[in-house]
Amino acid sequence: MWTALDDHTALVACDIRCLTFLDAAGLELLVDLVAHLDRRGIAFFADNWQRRPLRLLELIDHVTATWSHASDRSTPTDPLRRTLSGSLYASSRPTSPGRRPPVRPAGSCRPR
């Protein structure tokens, strides 16, 4: 997937409402992907975290904070918590009146 991003890609937005389980290997892949995107100047946003995967992020943050003596408060999972909707509404750039980010219709997460 990393090579599928061309030079014109400005951002990657993931609606991960169907992600109900995430283990350490999957989390490491996501963190590596976000770091790769960041090095290329591509923004990453993830929306609709489910309770169980979000719990893993919280546990990793807790362990990192417990063992880290760094003065900054950033955690390895911070980039995974950036949301597109939060970014759009917090942006200082003017947007068109009535313009909202695209929303995936609610429905089943099962493959068709």
Short mmCIF file of C-alpha atoms in Angstrom, two decimals:
data_model
loop_
_atom_site.label_atom_id
_atom_site.label_comp_id
_atom_site.label_asym_id
_atom_site.label_seq_id
_atom_site.Cartn_x
_atom_site.Cartn_y
_atom_site.Cartn_z
CA MET A 1 0.00 0.00 0.00
CA TRP A 2 2.82 2.42 0.80
CA THR A 3 3.95 2.45 -2.82
CA ALA A 4 0.39 3.04 -4.03
CA LEU A 5 0.55 6.65 -2.85
CA ASP A 6 1.65 8.91 -5.67
CA ASP A 7 3.36 12.29 -5.45
CA HIS A 8 0.02 14.10 -5.59
CA THR A 9 -1.39 12.50 -2.44
CA ALA A 10 -1.92 15.14 0.23
CA LEU A 11 -3.70 13.13 2.91
CA VAL A 12 -4.89 9.69 3.88
CA ALA A 13 -8.16 9.49 5.82
CA CYS A 14 -9.24 6.18 7.34
CA ASP A 15 -12.73 5.43 8.54
CA ILE A 16 -11.95 2.50 10.78
CA ARG A 17 -15.34 1.87 12.34
CA CYS A 18 -15.14 -1.74 11.14
CA LEU A 19 -11.84 -2.35 12.93
CA THR A 20 -13.01 -4.22 16.02
CA PHE A 21 -9.70 -5.86 16.95
CA LEU A 22 -6.12 -4.62 16.84
CA ASP A 23 -3.09 -6.47 18.16
CA ALA A 24 0.45 -5.22 18.74
CA ALA A 25 1.59 -6.22 15.25
CA GLY A 26 -1.28 -4.32 13.63
CA LEU A 27 -0.64 -1.29 15.79
CA GLU A 28 3.06 -1.35 14.86
CA LEU A 29 2.10 -1.45 11.18
CA LEU A 30 -0.21 1.55 11.61
CA VAL A 31 2.44 3.53 13.51
CA ASP A 32 5.02 2.71 10.80
CA LEU A 33 2.57 3.70 8.06
CA VAL A 34 1.86 7.05 9.71
CA ALA A 35 5.60 7.69 10.17
CA HIS A 36 6.17 6.88 6.48
CA LEU A 37 3.37 9.26 5.45
CA ASP A 38 4.74 11.96 7.72
CA ARG A 39 8.21 11.68 6.16
CA ARG A 40 6.57 12.19 2.75
CA GLY A 41 4.58 15.19 3.97
CA ILE A 42 1.24 13.36 3.76
CA ALA A 43 -1.29 13.98 6.53
CA PHE A 44 -2.99 10.99 8.19
CA PHE A 45 -6.38 11.03 9.88
CA ALA A 46 -8.36 8.21 11.50
CA ASP A 47 -11.99 8.44 12.53
CA ASN A 48 -14.48 6.20 14.31
CA TRP A 49 -12.20 4.18 16.57
CA GLN A 50 -14.00 1.30 18.26
CA ARG A 51 -13.66 0.65 21.98
CA ARG A 52 -11.30 -2.37 21.90
CA PRO A 53 -8.67 -1.01 19.47
CA LEU A 54 -8.79 2.34 21.25
CA ARG A 55 -8.09 0.55 24.52
CA LEU A 56 -4.86 -0.85 23.04
CA LEU A 57 -3.78 2.69 22.11
CA GLU A 58 -4.49 3.82 25.67
CA LEU A 59 -2.48 0.92 27.12
CA ILE A 60 0.50 1.65 24.87
CA ASP A 61 0.36 5.32 25.85
CA HIS A 62 0.24 4.40 29.53
CA VAL A 63 3.22 2.03 29.27
CA THR A 64 5.18 4.61 27.26
CA ALA A 65 4.46 7.34 29.82
CA THR A 66 5.39 5.04 32.69
CA TRP A 67 8.78 4.09 31.23
CA SER A 68 9.63 7.31 29.46
CA HIS A 69 11.53 10.13 31.10
CA ALA A 70 10.96 12.48 28.18
CA SER A 71 9.75 15.95 29.00
CA ASP A 72 7.27 16.15 26.12
CA ARG A 73 3.85 14.61 26.45
CA SER A 74 3.63 13.09 22.97
CA THR A 75 2.98 9.38 22.65
CA PRO A 76 3.56 6.89 19.84
CA THR A 77 -0.18 6.74 19.17
CA ASP A 78 -0.83 10.50 18.99
CA PRO A 79 -0.73 10.56 15.17
CA LEU A 80 -3.35 7.79 15.07
CA ARG A 81 -5.74 9.96 17.08
CA ARG A 82 -5.90 12.87 14.63
CA THR A 83 -9.38 13.07 13.13
CA LEU A 84 -10.27 14.67 9.83
CA SER A 85 -13.44 16.19 11.24
CA GLY A 86 -11.50 17.68 14.16
CA SER A 87 -8.91 19.05 11.78
CA LEU A 88 -11.49 20.60 9.48
CA TYR A 89 -13.37 22.32 12.27
CA ALA A 90 -10.22 23.49 14.06
CA SER A 91 -8.66 24.81 10.89
CA SER A 92 -8.20 28.54 10.57
CA ARG A 93 -8.63 28.34 6.80
CA PRO A 94 -11.97 29.60 5.52
CA THR A 95 -14.19 26.94 4.00
CA SER A 96 -17.19 27.14 1.74
CA PRO A 97 -20.45 27.74 3.62
CA GLY A 98 -22.30 24.52 4.29
CA ARG A 99 -19.37 22.36 3.20
CA ARG A 100 -18.87 19.27 5.32
CA PRO A 101 -16.40 16.39 5.04
CA PRO A 102 -17.71 13.37 3.14
CA VAL A 103 -19.41 10.82 5.35
CA ARG A 104 -19.66 7.13 4.65
CA PRO A 105 -23.25 5.97 4.98
CA ALA A 106 -23.99 3.93 8.07
CA GLY A 107 -24.29 0.27 7.37
CA SER A 108 -22.78 -3.10 7.78
CA CYS A 109 -19.02 -3.48 8.03
CA ARG A 110 -19.18 -6.93 6.50
CA PRO A 111 -17.62 -7.37 3.07
CA ARG A 112 -20.10 -7.75 0.25
#
